[in-house]
Coordinates of C-alpha atoms (C1' of nucleotides) in Angstrom, one line a residue:
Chain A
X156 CA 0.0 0.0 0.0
X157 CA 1.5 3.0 -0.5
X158 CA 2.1 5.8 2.1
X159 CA 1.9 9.3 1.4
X160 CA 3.6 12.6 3.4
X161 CA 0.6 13.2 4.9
X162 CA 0.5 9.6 6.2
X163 CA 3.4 10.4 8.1
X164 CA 2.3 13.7 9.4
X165 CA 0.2 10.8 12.1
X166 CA 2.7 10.1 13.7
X167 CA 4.4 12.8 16.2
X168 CA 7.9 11.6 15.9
X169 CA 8.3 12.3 12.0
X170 CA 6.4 15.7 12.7
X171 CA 9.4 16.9 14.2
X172 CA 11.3 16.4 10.9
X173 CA 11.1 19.0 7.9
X174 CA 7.9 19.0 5.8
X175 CA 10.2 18.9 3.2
X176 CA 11.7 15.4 3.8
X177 CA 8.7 13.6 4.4
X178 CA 8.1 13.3 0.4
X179 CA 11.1 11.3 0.0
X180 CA 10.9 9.0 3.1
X181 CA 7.4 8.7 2.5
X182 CA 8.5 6.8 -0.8
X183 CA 10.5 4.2 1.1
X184 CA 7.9 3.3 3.3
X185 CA 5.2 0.7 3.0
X186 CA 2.3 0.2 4.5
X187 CA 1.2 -3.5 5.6
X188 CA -1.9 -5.2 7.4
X189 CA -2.0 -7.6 10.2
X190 CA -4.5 -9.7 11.4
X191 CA -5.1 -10.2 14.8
X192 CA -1.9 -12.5 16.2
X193 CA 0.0 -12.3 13.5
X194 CA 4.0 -11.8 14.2
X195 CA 4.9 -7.9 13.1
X196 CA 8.6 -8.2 14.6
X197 CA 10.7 -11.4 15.5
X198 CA 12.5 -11.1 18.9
X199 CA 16.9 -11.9 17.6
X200 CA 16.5 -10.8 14.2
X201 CA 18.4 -8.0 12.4
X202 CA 15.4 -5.7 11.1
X203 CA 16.6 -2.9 8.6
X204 CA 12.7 -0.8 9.1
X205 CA 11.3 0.6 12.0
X206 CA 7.5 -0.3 12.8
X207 CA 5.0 2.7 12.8
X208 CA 1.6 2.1 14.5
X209 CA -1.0 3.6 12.3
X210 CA -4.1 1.6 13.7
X211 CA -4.8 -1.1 16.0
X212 CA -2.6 -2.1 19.0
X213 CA 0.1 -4.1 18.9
X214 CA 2.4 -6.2 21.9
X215 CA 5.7 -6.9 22.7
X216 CA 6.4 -10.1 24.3
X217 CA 9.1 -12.2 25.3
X218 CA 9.7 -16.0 25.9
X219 CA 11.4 -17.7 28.2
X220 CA 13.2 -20.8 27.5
X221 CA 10.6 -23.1 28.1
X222 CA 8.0 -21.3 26.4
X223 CA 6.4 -19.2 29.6
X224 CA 6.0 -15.3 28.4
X225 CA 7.5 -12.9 30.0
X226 CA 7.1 -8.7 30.6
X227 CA 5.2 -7.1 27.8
X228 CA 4.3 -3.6 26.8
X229 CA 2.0 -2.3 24.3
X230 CA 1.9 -0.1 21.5
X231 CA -0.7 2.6 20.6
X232 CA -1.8 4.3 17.4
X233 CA 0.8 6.7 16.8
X234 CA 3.7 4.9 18.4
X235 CA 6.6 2.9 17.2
X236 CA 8.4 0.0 17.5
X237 CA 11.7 -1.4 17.0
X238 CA 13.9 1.5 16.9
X239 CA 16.8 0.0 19.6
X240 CA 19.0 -1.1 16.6
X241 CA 19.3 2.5 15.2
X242 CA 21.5 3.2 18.2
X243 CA 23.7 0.1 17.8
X244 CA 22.8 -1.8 15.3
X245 CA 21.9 -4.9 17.1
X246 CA 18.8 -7.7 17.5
X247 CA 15.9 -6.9 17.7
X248 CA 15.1 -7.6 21.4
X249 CA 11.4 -8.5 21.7
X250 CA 8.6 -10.5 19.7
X251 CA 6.2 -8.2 18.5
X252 CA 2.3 -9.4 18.1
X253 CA -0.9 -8.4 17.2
X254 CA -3.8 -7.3 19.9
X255 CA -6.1 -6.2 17.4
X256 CA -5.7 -6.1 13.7
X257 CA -3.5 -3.4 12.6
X258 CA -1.8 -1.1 10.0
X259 CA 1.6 -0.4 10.1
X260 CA 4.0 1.8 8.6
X261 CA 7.4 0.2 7.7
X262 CA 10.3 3.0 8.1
X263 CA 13.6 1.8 6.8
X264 CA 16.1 2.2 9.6
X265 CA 18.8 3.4 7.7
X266 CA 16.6 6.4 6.9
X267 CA 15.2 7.4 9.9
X268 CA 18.9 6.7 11.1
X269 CA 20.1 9.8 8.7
X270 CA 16.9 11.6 9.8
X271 CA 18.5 11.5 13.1
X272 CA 21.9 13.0 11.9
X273 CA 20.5 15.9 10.4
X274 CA 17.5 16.9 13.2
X275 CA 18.8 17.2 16.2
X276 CA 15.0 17.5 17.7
X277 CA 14.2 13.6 16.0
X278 CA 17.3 12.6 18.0
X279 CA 16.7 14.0 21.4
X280 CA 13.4 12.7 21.2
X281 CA 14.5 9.4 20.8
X282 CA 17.5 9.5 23.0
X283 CA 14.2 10.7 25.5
X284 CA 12.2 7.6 24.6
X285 CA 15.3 4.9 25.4
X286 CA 16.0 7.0 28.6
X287 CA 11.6 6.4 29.8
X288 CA 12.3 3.1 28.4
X289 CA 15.4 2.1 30.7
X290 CA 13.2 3.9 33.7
X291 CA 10.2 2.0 32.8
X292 CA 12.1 -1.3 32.8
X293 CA 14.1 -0.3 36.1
X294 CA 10.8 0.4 37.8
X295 CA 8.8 -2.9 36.2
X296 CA 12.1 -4.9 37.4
X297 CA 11.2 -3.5 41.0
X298 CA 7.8 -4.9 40.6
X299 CA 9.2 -7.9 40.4
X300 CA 11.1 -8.0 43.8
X301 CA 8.2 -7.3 45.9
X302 CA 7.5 -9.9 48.4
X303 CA 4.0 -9.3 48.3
X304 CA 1.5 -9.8 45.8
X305 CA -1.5 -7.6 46.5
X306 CA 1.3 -4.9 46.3
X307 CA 2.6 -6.1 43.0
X308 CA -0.7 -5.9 41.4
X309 CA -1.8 -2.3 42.9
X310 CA 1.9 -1.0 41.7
X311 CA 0.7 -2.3 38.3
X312 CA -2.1 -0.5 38.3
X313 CA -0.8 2.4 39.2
X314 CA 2.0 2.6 36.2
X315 CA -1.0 1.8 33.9
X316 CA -2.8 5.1 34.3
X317 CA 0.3 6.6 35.1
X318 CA 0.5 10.1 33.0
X319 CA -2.4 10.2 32.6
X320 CA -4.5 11.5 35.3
X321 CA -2.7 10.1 38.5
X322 CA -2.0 14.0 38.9
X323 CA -5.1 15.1 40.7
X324 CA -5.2 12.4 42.5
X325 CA -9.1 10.8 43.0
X326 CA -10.5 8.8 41.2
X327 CA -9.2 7.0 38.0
X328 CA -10.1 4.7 35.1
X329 CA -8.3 2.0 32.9
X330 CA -9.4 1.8 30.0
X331 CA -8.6 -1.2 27.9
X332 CA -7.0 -2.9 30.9
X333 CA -5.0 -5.6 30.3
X334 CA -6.8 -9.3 31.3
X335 CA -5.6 -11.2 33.8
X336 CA -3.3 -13.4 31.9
X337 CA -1.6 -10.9 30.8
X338 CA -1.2 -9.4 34.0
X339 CA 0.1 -12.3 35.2
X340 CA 2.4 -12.5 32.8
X341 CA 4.2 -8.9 33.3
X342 CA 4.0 -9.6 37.2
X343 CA 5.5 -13.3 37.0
X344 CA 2.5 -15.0 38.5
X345 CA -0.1 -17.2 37.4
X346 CA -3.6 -16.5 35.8
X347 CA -5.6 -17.7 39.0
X348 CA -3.3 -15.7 41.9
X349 CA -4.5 -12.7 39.4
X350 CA -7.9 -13.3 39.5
X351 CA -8.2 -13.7 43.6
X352 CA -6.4 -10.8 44.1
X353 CA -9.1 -9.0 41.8
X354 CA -11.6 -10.3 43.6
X355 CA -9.8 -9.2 46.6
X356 CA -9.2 -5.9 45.4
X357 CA -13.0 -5.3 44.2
X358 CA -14.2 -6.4 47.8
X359 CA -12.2 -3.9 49.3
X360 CA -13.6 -1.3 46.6
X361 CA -10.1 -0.8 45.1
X362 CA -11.1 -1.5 41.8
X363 CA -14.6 -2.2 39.6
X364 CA -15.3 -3.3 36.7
X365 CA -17.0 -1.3 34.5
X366 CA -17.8 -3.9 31.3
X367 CA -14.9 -5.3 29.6
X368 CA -13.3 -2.4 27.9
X369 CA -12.7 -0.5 31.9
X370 CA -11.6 -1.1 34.9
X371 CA -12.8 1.9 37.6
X372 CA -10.2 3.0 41.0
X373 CA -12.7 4.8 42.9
X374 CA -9.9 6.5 45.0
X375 CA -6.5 6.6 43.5
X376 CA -5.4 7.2 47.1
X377 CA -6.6 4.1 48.4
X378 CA -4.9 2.4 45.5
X379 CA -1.5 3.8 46.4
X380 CA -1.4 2.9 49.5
X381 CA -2.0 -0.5 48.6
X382 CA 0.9 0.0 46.1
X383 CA 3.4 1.5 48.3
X384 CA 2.5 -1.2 51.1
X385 CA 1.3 1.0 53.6
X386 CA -2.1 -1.2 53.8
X387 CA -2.2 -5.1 53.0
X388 CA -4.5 -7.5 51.6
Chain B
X619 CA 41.1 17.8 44.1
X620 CA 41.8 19.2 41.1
X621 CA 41.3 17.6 37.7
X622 CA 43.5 17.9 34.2
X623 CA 42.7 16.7 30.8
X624 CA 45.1 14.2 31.3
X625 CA 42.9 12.6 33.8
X626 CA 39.5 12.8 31.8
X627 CA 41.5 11.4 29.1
X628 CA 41.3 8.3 31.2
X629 CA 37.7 8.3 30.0
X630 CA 37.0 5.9 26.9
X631 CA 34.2 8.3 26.2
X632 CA 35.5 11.5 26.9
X633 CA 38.2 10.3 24.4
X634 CA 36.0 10.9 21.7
X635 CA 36.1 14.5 22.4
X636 CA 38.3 17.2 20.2
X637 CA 41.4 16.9 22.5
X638 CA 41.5 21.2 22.4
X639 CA 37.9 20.9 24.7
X640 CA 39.6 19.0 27.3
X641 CA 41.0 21.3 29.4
X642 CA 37.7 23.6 29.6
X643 CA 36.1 20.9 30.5
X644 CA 38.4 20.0 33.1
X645 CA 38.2 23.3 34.9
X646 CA 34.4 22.5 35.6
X647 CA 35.1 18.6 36.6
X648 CA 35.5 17.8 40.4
X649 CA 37.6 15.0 42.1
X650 CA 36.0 13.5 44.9
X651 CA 37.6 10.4 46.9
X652 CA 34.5 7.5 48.6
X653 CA 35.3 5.2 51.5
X654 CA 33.2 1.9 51.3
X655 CA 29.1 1.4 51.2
X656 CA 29.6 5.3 50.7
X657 CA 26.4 6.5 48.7
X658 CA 27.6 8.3 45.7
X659 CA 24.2 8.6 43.9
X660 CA 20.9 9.0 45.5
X661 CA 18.1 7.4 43.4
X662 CA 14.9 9.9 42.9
X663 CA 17.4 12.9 43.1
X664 CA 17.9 15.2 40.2
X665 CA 21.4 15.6 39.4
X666 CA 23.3 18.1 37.9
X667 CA 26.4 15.6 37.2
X668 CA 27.3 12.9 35.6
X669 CA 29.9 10.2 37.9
X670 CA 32.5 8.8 36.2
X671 CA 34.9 6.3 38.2
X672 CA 38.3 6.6 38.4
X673 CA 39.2 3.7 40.4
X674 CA 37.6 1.0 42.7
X675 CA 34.3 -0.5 42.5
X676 CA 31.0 0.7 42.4
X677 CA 27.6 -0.7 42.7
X678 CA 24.1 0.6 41.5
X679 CA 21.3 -0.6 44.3
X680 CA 17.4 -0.4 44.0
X681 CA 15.0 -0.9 46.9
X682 CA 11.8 -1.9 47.6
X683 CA 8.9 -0.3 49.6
X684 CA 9.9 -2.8 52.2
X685 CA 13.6 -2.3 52.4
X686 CA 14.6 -4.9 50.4
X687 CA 17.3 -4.2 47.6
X688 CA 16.5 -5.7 44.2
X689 CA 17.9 -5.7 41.0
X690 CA 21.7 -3.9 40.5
X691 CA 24.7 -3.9 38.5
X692 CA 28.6 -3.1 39.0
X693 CA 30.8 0.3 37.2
X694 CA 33.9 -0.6 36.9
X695 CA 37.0 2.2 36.6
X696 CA 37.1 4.1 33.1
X697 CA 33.3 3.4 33.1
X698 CA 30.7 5.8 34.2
X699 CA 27.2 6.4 35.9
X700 CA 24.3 8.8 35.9
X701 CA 23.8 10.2 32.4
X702 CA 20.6 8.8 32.0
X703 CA 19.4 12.6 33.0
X704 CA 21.2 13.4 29.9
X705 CA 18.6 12.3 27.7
X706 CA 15.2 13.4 29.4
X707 CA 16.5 15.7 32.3
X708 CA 14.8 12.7 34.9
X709 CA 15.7 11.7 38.0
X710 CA 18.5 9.3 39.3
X711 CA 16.8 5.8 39.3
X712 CA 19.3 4.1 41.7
X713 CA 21.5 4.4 44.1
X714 CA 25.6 4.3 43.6
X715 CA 26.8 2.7 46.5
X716 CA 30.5 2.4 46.9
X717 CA 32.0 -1.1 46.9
X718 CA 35.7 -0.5 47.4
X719 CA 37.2 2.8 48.1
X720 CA 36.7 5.0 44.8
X721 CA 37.6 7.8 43.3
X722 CA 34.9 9.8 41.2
X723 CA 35.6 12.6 38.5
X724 CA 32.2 14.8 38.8
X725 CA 31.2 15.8 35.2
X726 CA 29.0 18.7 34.9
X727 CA 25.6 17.3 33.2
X728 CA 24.9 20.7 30.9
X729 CA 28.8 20.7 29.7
X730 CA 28.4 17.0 28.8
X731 CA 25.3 17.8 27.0
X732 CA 26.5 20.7 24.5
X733 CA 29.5 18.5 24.4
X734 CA 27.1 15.8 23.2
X735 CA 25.3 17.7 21.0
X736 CA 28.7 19.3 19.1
X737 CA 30.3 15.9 18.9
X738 CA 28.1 13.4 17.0
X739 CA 30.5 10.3 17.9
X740 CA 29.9 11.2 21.5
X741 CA 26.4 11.0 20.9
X742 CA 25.8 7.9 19.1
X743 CA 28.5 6.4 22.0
X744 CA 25.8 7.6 24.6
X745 CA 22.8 6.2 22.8
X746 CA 24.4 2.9 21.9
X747 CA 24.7 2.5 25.7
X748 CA 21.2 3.5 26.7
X749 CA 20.2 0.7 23.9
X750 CA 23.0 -1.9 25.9
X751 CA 21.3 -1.1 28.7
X752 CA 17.7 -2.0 27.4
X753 CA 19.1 -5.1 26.1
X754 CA 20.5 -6.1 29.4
X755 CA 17.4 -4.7 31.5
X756 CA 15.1 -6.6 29.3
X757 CA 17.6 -9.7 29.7
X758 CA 17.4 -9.6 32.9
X759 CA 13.2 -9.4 33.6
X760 CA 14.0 -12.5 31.3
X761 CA 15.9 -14.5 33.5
X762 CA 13.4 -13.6 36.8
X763 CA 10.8 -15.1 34.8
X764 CA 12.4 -18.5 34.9
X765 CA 10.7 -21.1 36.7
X766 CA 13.6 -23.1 37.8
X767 CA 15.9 -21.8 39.8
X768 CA 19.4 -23.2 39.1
X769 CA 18.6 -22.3 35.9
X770 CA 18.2 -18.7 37.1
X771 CA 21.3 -19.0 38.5
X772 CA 23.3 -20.8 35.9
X773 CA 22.0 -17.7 33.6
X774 CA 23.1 -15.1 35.6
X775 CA 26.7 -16.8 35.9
X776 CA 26.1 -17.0 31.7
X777 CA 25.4 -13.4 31.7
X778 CA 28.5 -12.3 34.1
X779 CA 31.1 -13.6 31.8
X780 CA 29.7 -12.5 28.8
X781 CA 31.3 -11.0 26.7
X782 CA 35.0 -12.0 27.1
X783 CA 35.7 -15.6 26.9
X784 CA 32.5 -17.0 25.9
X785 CA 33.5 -17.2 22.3
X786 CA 35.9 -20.2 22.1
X787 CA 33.1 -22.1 24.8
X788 CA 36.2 -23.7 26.5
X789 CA 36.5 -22.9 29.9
X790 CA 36.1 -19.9 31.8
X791 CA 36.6 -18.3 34.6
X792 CA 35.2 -15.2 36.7
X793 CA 37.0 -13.0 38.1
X794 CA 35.5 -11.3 41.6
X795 CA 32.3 -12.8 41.3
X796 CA 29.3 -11.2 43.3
X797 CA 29.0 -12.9 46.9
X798 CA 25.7 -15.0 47.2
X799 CA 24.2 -12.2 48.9
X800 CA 24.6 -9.9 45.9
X801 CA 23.7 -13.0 43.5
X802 CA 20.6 -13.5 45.7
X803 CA 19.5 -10.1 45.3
X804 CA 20.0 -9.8 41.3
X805 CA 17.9 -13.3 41.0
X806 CA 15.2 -12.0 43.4
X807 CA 16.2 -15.2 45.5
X808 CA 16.9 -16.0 49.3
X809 CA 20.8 -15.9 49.9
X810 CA 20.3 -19.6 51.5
X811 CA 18.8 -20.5 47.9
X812 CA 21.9 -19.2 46.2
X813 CA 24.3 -21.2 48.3
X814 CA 22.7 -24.5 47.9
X815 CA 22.1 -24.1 44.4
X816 CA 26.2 -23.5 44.7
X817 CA 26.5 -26.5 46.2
X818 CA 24.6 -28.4 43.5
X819 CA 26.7 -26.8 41.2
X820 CA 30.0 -27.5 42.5
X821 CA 28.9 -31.3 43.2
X822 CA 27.9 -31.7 39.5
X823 CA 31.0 -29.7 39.1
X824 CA 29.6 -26.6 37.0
X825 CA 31.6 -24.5 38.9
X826 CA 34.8 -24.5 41.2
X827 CA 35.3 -21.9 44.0
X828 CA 39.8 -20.9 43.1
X829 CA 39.7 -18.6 46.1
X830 CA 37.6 -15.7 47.1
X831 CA 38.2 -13.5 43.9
X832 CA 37.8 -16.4 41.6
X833 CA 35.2 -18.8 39.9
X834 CA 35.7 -21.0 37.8
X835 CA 33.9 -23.1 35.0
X836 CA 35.0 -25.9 33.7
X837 CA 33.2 -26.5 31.1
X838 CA 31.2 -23.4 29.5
X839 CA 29.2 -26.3 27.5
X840 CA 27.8 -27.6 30.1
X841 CA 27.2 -24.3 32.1
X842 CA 24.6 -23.5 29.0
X843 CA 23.2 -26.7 28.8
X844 CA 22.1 -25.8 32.9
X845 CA 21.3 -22.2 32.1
X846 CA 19.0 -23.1 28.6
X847 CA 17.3 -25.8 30.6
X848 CA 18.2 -28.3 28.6
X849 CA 19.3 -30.1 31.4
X850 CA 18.3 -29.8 35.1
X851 CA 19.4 -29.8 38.6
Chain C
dG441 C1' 45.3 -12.3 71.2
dA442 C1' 40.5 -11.1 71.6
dA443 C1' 36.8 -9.0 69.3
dT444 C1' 34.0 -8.1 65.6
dG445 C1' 32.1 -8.6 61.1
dC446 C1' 31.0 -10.9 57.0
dG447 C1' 30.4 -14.6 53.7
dA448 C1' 29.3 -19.1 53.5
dG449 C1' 27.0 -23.6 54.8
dT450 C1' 23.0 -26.3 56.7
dG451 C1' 18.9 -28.2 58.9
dA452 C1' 13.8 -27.7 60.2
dC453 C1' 9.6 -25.7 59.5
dC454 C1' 5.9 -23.7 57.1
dC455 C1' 3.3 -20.9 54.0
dG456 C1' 2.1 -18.8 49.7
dG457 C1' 1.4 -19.3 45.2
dA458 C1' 1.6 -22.8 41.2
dT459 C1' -0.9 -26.3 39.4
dC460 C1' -4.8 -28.9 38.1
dA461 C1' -9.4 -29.4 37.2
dC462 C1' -13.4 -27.8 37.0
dA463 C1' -17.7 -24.3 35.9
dC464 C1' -19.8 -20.1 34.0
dG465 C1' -20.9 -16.3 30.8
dC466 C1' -20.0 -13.8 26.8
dC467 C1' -18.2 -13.3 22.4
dT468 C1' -17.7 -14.6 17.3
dC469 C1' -18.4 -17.3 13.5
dA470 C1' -20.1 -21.0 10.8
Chain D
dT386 C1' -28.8 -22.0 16.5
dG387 C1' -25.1 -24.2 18.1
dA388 C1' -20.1 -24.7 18.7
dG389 C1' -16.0 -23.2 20.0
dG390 C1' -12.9 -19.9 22.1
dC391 C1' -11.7 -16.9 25.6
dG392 C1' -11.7 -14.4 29.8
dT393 C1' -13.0 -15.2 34.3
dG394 C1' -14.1 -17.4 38.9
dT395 C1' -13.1 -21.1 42.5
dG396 C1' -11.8 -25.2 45.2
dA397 C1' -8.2 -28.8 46.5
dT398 C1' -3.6 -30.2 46.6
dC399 C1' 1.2 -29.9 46.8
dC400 C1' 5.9 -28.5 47.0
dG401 C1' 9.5 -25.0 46.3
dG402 C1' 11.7 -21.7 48.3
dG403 C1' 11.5 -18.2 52.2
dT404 C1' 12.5 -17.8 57.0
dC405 C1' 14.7 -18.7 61.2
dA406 C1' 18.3 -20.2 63.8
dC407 C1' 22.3 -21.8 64.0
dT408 C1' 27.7 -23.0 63.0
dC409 C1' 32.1 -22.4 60.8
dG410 C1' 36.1 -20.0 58.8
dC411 C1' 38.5 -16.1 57.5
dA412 C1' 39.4 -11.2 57.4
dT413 C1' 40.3 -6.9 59.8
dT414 C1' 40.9 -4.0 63.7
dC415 C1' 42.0 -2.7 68.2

DNA sequence: GAATGCGAGTGACCCGGATCACACGCCTCA
DNA sequence: TGAGGCGTGTGATCCGGGTCACTCGCATTC
């Protein structure tokens, strides 16, 4: 499919280049379709093209050995993945998969690499992104060391609607939330413990449910203090 | 203390600069000597300075809400610390405790950032290590996902001879290894855990203890075969 | 030489979370 | 309309690894 300047303008990273560039990359890019679990990126491969998210959502994921996922983060419209190897060139480090079907915009590294060179706003903003990225990992990693469950689920929560609206501090909503298994997965526990500490969590009014597609914190408070461990169970 | 270009030359990185920028840069750099389980960094603290280490050994710490320290890894002299602020002006995300007695050249964050932004090679230096760091960050979550815990283990002993010897899979050898404590604490483990998977190691003869400062593996082969779980106990 | 600290080694106990094996309701799709 | 898939809910069982409470040996320091 082919992808025009305009196309481009979507996304907020190639905004930051000049209009007058976009023609040409534009003409390098494709645009390709997924269906819903398809593969977009393969975790240890050398990709030459960046993967723009035009529509849809998309997942990173990683396997252990034995086949167990492990830690995941998504992509939204807008965002894009598989950019690590601009900076050195290596594997990519992270299976990429389909939530729901998408459109992507293929970017050919070596391009966007150039981009870089010449726009010094394109490369602080990515240099930015790897720096949330590391702090993001460093704080999910700390997840992972608390003792106690309850507590590892609440902190969860809590990065989920992060930036959002966690600023004014009452009540919140998640929308989209993640389902148990996949929860499970980024806290290293198993489906069920997830669920009983849901059910948990909704008898103490932490969370509801609100259909499928939200998940309701009444008090963002109450929520943190679960989260910081200043209240169990 | 006071601090020439000669000194900061010391630096792999600062290497890359023009050599005439030195000795400006210098002016603003500051010497400062640490005795042991000093604190050099102070995670959630903005700094305006980047650490690089000189000499001794130094250890990045994280903690839990409860006190307990999870996830960390060691900077070794010529290496450095505390730049991630470079990229997104964000706080310190863990503590630099002091391991053996150091000494740290203070860098001035802003001077490092023009410097970054004049000299491209710096630049694609720094963001080729935020990327290592991703990869190793990400490679770590990995391993805490692991089911088995030798395995855990056996990967993490993988992981900390890396990339010197592990090309001609022979035999190998590391060279002040972390105490089981430390170990413990990067695997999300009980120290007591560690040592007895030690002792299942050295009785299946994985490893050998040669000294405090030294461990040694006999056979790198077999170490993977533990550490991909291709074999077990 | 005694005192202190630290890393390592080891046994006993016990609990929390994995695992297994179900059931239920709500989709989508044929 | 029915079948299948999927996300969720729940009980019973089991065992792996945490915790506690020691000991031992080797540094370092006074």
């Amino acid at each position: 499919m082919v992808v025009t300047p305009e196309l481009l303008n979507f996304f907020p990273l190639l905004k930051l280049l000049p209009p007058h560039s976009l023609p040409t990359l534009a003409q390098a890019c494709t645009m390709e379709r997924f269906a819903r679990r398809a593969v977009v990126l393969n975790a240890g491969q050398h990709e030459e093209r960046a993967c723009f998210l035009f529509e849809g959502r998309l997942q990173g994921v990683d396997f252990t050995v034995d086949g167990r996922e492990v830690g995941l983060f998504f992509v939204e419209p807008g965002d894009f993945c598989g950019e690590l190897a601009l900076f050195d060139r290596g594997v990519q480090t992270e299976y990429i998969i389909v939530l729901s079907p998408a459109a992507v915009v293929w970017v050919p590294l070596e391009l966007l690499h150039a981009a870089m060179l010449d726009c010094p706003s394109l490369a602080s903003n990515l240099g930015a992104r790897l720096a949330r990225r590391i702090r993001q990992l460093t704080l999910q990693r700390s997840l992972l060391g608390m003792p106690n469950i309850a507590q590892r689920v609440c902190s969860q929560l809590w990065l989920l609607l992060e930036d959002n609206e966690k600023a004014h501090m009452k009540e919140g909503v998640i929308k989209n939330p993640p389902t148990h298994m996949e929860i499970a997965i980024m806290l290293n526990l198993s489906r069920e413990t997830v669920t009983r500490v849901f059910q948990a969590l909704q008898q103490h009014d932490v969370v509801r449910r609100d259909g499928a597609a939200r998940l309701q914190i009444p008090s963002l408070a109450l929520l943190k203090t679960y989260a910081d461990g200043s209240r169990e169970l």
